[in-house]
PDB file of C-alpha atoms in Angstrom:
ATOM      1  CA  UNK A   1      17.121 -12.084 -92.473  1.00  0.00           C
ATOM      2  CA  UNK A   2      19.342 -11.915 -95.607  1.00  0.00           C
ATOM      3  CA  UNK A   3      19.523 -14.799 -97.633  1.00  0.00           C
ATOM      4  CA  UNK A   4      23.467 -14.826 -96.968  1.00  0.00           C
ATOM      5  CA  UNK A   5      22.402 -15.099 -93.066  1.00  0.00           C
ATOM      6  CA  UNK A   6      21.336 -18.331 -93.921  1.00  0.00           C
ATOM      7  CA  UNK A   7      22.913 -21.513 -93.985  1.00  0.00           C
ATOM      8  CA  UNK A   8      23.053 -24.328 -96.151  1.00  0.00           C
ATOM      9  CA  UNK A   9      20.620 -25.809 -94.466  1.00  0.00           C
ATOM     10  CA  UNK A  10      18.305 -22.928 -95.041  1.00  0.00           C
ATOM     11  CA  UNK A  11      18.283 -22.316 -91.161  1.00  0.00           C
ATOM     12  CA  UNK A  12      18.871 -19.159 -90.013  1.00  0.00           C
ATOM     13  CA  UNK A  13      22.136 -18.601 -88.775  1.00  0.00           C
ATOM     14  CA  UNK A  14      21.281 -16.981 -85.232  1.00  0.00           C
ATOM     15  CA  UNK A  15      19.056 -19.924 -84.707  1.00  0.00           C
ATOM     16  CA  UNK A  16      22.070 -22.399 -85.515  1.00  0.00           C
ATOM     17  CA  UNK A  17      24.052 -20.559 -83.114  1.00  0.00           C
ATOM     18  CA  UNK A  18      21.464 -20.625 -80.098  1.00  0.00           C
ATOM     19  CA  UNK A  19      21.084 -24.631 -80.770  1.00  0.00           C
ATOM     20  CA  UNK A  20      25.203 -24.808 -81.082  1.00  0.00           C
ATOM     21  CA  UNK A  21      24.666 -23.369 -77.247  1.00  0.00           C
ATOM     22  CA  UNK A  22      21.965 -26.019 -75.911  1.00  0.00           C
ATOM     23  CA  UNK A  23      23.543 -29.308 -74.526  1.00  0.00           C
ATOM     24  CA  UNK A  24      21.668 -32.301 -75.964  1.00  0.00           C
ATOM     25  CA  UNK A  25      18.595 -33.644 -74.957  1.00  0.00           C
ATOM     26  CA  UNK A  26      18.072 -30.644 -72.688  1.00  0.00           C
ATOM     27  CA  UNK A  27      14.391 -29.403 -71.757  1.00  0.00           C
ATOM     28  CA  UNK A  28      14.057 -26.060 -73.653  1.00  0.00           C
ATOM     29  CA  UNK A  29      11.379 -23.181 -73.641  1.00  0.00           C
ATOM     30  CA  UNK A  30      11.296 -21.044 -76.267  1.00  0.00           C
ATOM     31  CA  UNK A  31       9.314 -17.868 -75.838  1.00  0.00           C
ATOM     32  CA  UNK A  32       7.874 -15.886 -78.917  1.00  0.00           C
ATOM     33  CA  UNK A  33       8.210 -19.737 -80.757  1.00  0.00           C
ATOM     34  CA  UNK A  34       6.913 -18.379 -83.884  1.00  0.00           C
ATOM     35  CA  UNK A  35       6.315 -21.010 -86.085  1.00  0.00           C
ATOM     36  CA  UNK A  36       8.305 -23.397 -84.253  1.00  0.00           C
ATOM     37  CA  UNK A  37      11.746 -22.799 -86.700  1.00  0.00           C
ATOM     38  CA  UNK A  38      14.130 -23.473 -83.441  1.00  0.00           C
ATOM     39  CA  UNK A  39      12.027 -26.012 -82.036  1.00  0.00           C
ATOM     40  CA  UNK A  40      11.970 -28.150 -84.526  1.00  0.00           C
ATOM     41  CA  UNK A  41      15.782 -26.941 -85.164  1.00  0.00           C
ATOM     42  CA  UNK A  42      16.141 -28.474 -81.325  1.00  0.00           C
ATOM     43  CA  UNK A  43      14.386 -31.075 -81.577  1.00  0.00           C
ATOM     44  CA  UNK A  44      15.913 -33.120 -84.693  1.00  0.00           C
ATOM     45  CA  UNK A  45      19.213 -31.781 -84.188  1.00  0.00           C
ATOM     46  CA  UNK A  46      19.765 -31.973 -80.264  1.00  0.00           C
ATOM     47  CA  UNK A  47      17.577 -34.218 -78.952  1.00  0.00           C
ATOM     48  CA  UNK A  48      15.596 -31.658 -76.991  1.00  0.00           C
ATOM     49  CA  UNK A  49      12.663 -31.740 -74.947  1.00  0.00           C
ATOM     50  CA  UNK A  50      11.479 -28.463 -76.635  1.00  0.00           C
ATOM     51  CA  UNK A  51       8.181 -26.781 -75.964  1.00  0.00           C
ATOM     52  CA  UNK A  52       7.152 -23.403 -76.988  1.00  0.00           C
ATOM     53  CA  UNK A  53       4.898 -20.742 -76.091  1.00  0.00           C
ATOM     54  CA  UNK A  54       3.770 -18.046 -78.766  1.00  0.00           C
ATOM     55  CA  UNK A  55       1.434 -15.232 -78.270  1.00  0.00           C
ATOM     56  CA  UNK A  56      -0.177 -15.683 -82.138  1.00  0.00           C
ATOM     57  CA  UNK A  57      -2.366 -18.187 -83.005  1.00  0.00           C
ATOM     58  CA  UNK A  58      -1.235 -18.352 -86.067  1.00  0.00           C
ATOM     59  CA  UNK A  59       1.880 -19.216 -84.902  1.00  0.00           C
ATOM     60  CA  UNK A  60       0.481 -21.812 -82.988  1.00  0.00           C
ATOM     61  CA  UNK A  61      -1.221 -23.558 -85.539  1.00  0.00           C
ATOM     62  CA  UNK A  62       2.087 -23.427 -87.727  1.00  0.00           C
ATOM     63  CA  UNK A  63       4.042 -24.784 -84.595  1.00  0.00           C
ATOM     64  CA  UNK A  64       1.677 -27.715 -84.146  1.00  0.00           C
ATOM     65  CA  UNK A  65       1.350 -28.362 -87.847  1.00  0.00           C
ATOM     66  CA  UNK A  66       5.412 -29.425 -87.582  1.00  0.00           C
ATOM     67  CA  UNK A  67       4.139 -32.027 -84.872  1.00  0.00           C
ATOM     68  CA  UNK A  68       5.729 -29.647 -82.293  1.00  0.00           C
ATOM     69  CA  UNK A  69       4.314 -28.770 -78.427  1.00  0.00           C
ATOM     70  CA  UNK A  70       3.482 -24.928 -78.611  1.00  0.00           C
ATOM     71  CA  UNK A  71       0.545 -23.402 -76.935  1.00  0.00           C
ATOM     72  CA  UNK A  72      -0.526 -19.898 -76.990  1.00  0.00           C
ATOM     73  CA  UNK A  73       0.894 -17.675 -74.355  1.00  0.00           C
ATOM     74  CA  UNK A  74       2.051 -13.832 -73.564  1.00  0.00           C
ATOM     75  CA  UNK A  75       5.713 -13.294 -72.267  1.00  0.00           C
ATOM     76  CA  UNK A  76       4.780 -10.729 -70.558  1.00  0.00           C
ATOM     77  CA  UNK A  77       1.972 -12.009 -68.483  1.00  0.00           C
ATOM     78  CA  UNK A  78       2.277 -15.548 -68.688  1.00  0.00           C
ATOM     79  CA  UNK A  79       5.834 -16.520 -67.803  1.00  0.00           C
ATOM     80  CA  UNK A  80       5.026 -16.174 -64.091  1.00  0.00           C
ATOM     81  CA  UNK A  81       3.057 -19.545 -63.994  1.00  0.00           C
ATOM     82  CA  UNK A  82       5.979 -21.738 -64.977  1.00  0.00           C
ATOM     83  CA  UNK A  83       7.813 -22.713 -61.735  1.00  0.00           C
ATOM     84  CA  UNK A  84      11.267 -22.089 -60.935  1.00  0.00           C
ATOM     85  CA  UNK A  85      14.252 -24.455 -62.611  1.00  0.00           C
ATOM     86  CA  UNK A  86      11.514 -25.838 -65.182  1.00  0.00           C
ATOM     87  CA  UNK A  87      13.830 -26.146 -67.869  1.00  0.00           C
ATOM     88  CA  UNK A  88      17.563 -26.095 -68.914  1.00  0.00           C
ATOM     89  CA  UNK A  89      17.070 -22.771 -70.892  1.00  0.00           C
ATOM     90  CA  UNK A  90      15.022 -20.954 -71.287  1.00  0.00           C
ATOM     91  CA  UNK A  91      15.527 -18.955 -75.326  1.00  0.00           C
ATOM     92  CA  UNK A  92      13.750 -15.976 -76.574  1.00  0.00           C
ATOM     93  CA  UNK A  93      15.130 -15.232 -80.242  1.00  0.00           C
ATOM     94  CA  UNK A  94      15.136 -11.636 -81.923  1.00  0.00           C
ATOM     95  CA  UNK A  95      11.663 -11.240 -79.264  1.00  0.00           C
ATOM     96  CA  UNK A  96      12.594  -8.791 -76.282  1.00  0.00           C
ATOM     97  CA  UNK A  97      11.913  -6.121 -78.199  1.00  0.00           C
ATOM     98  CA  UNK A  98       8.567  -6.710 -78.987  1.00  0.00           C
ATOM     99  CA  UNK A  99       7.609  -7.425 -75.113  1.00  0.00           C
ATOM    100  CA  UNK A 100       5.814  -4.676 -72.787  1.00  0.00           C
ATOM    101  CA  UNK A 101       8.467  -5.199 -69.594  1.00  0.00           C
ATOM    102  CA  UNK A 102      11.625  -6.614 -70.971  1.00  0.00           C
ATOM    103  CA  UNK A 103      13.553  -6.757 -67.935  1.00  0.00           C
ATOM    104  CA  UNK A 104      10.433  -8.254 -66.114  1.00  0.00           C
ATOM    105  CA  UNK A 105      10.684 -10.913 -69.045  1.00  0.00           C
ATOM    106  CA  UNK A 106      14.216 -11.245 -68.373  1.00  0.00           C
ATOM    107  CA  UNK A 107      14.126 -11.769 -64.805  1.00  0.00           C
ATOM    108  CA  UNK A 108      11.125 -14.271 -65.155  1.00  0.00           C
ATOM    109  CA  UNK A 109      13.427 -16.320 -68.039  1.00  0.00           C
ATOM    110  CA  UNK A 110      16.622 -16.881 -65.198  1.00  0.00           C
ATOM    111  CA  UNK A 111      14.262 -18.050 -62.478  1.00  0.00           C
ATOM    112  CA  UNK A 112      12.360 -20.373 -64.951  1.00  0.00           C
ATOM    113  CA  UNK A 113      15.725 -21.644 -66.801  1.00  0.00           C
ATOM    114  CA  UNK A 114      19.099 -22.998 -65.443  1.00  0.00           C
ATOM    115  CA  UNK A 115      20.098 -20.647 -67.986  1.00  0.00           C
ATOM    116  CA  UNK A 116      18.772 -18.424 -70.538  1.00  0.00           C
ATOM    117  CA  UNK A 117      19.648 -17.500 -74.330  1.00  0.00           C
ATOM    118  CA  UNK A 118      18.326 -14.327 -76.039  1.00  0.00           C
ATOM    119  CA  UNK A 119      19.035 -12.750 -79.330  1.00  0.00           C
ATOM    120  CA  UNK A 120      18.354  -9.320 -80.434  1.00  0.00           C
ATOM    121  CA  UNK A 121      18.564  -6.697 -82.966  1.00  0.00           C
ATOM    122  CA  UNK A 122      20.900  -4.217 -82.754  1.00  0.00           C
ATOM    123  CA  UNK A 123      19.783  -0.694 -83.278  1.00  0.00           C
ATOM    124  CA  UNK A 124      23.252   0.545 -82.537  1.00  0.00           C
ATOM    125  CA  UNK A 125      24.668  -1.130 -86.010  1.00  0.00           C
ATOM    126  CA  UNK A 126      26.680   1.562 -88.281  1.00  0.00           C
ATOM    127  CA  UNK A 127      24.291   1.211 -91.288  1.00  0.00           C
ATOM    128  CA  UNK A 128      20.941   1.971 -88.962  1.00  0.00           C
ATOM    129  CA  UNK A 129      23.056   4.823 -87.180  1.00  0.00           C
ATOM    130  CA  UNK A 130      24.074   6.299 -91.071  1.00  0.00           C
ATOM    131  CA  UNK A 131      20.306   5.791 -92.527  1.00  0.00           C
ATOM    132  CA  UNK A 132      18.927   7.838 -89.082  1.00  0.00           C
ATOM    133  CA  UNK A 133      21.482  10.663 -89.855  1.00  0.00           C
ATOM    134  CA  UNK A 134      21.497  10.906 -93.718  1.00  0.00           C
ATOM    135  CA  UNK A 135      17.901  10.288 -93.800  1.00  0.00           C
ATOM    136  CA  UNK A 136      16.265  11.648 -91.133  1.00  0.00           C
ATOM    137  CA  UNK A 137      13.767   8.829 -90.639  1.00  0.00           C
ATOM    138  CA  UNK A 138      13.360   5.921 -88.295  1.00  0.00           C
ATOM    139  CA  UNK A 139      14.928   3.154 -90.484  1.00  0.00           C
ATOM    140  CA  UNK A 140      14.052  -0.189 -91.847  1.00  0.00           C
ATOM    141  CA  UNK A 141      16.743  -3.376 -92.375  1.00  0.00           C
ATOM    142  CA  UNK A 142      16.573  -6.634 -92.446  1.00  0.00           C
ATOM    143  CA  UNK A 143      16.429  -7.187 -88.717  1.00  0.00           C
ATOM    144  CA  UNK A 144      14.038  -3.903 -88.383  1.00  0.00           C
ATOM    145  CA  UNK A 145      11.779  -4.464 -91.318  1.00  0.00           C
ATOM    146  CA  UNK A 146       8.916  -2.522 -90.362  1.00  0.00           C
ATOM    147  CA  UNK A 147       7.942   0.818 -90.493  1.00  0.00           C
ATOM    148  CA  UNK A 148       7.370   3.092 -87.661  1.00  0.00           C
ATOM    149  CA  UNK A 149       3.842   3.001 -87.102  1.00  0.00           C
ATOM    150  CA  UNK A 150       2.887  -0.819 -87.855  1.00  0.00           C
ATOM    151  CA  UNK A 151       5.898  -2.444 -85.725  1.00  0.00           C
ATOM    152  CA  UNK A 152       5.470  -4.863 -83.132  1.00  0.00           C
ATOM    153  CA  UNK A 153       9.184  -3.446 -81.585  1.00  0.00           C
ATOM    154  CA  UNK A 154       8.421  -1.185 -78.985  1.00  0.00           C
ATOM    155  CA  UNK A 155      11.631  -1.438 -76.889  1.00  0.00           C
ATOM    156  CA  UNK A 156      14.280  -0.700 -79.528  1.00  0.00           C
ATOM    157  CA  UNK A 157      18.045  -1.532 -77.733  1.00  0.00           C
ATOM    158  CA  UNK A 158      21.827  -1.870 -78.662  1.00  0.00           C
ATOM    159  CA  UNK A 159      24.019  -4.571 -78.118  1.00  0.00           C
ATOM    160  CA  UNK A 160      25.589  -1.906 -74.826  1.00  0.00           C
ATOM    161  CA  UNK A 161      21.928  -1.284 -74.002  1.00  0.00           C
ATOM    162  CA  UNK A 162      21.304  -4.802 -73.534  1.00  0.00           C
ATOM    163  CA  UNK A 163      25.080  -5.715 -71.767  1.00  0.00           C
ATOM    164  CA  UNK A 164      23.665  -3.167 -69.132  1.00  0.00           C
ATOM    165  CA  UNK A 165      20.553  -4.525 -68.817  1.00  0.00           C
ATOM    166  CA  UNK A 166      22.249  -8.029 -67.912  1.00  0.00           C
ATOM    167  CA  UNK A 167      24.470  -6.521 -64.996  1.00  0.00           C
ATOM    168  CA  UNK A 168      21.024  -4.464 -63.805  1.00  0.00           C
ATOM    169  CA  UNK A 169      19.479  -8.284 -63.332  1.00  0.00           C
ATOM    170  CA  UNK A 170      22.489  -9.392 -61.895  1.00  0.00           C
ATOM    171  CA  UNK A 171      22.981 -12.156 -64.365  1.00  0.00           C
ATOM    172  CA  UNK A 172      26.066 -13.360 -66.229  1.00  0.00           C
ATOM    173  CA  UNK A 173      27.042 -13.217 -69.786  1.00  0.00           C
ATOM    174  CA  UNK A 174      28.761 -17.174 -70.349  1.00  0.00           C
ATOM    175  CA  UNK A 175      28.750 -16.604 -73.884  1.00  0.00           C
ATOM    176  CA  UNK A 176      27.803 -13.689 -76.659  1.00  0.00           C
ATOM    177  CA  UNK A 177      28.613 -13.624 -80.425  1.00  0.00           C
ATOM    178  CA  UNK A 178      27.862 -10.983 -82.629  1.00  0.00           C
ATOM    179  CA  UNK A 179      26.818 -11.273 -86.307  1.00  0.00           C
ATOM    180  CA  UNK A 180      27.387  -8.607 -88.938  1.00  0.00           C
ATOM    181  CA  UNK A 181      25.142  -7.649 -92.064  1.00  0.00           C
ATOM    182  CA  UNK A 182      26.562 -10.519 -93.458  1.00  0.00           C
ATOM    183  CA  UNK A 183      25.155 -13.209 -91.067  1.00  0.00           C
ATOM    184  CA  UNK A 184      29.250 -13.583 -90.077  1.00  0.00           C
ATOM    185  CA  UNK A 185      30.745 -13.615 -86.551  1.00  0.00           C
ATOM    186  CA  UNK A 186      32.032 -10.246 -85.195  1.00  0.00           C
ATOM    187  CA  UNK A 187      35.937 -10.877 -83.836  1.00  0.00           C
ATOM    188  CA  UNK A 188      35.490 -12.323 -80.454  1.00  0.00           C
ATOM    189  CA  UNK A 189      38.200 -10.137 -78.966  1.00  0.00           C
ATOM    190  CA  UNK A 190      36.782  -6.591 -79.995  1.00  0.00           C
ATOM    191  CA  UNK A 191      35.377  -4.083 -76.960  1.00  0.00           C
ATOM    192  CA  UNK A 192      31.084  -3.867 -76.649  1.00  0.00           C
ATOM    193  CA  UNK A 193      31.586  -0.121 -78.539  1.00  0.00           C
ATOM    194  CA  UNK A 194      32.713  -2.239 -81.388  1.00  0.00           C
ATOM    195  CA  UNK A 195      30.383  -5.264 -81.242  1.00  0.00           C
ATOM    196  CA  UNK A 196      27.593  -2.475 -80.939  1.00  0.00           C
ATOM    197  CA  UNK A 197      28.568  -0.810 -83.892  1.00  0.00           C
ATOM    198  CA  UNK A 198      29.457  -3.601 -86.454  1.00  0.00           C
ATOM    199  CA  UNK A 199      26.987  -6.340 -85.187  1.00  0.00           C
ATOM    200  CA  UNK A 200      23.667  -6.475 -86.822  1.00  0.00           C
ATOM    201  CA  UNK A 201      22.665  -8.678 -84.133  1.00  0.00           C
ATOM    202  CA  UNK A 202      23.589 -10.807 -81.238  1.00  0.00           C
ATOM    203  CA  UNK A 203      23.186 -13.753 -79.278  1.00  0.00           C
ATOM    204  CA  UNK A 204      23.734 -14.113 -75.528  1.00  0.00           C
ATOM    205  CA  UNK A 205      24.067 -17.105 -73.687  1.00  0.00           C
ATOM    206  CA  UNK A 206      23.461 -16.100 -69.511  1.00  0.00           C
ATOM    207  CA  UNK A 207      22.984 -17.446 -65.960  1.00  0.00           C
ATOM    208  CA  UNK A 208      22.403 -16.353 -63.029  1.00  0.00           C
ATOM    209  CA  UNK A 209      24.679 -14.574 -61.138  1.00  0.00           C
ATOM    210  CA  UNK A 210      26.782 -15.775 -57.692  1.00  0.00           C
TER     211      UNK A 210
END
């Protein structure tokens, strides 16, 4: 994340905007906690009841080194034990690319949480599109910093790939923003074409649909 994606606080802005969406002192999962940067984020700054679950252990250890409750645990796999309505919501930040069944994970998060906030990449944004076509390579930003063959991302999606994916789940979108290279919000009252070509990212706030 760029350094002007961050905020005076040194928190990164996508994680200030998923905690601006959690009500205080709500019971939160995060999946794909990481070191336990929006935990801890929930916890001293909404009075959350905010556990994690993170498939490294180094991860882990970082998580549990803030005084935070992470244990190790695949997405993919392990998201089926929790029951249904555990939590409030359910987050997974800048993560559903990197899991093996996405919409699997997707579906398991809106069961598990009253409601459910992700944030992804974009690989639709204008300067990732340009890079592809001028260069002829699979690029590398910010948001995307790893070459082809070493990254963890094996589902790359757009901001319209993921909108789609939403109505194939039969959730609701309650709330998105988009953020551009700059770590800024993306006009509200622009179309998806736009959002997916100006937004670097995006956060989604969702519940299940009636």
């Amino acid at each position: 994340m760029k350094e002007a994606a961050r905020a005076a606080s040194g928190a990164r802005v996508d994680l200030l905007l998923i905690a601006e969406l959690v009500e205080p002192g709500s019971r939160v999962l995060d999946v794909g906690a990481g070191d336990g940067e929006l935990l801890e984020l929930l916890a001293t700054t909404r009075g959350c009841d905010a556990r994690g679950i993170e498939i490294s252990r180094a991860g882990v250890n970082a998580g549990v080194a803030r005084g935070l409750a992470v244990i190790q645990g695949d997405a993919d796999i392990d998201l089926a034990d929790y029951p249904d309505d555990a939590f409030d919501y359910v987050i997974l930040s800048q993560t559903l690319q990197a899991t093996r069944r996405p919409k699997w994970v997707l579906e398991q998060m809106l069961r598990v949480g009253r409601r459910v906030i992700v944030s992804i990449p974009n690989f639709g944004f204008w300067r990732v599109r340009l890079d592809l076509l001028l260069n002829g390579r699979m690029p590398s930003t910010e948001n995307l910093p790893y070459s082809w063959y070493d990254t963890p991302n094996i589902h790359f999606c757009t901001i319209r790939d993921f909108v789609a994916l939403v109505g194939e789940v039969g959730a609701r979108i309650e709330h998105a923003t988009a953020l551009n290279g700059y770590g800024q919000k993306v006009r509200l009252n622009l179309p998806w074409a736009v959002w997916n070509l100006l937004g670097e990212q995006a956060v989604f706030l969702l519940s299940r649909g009636k």
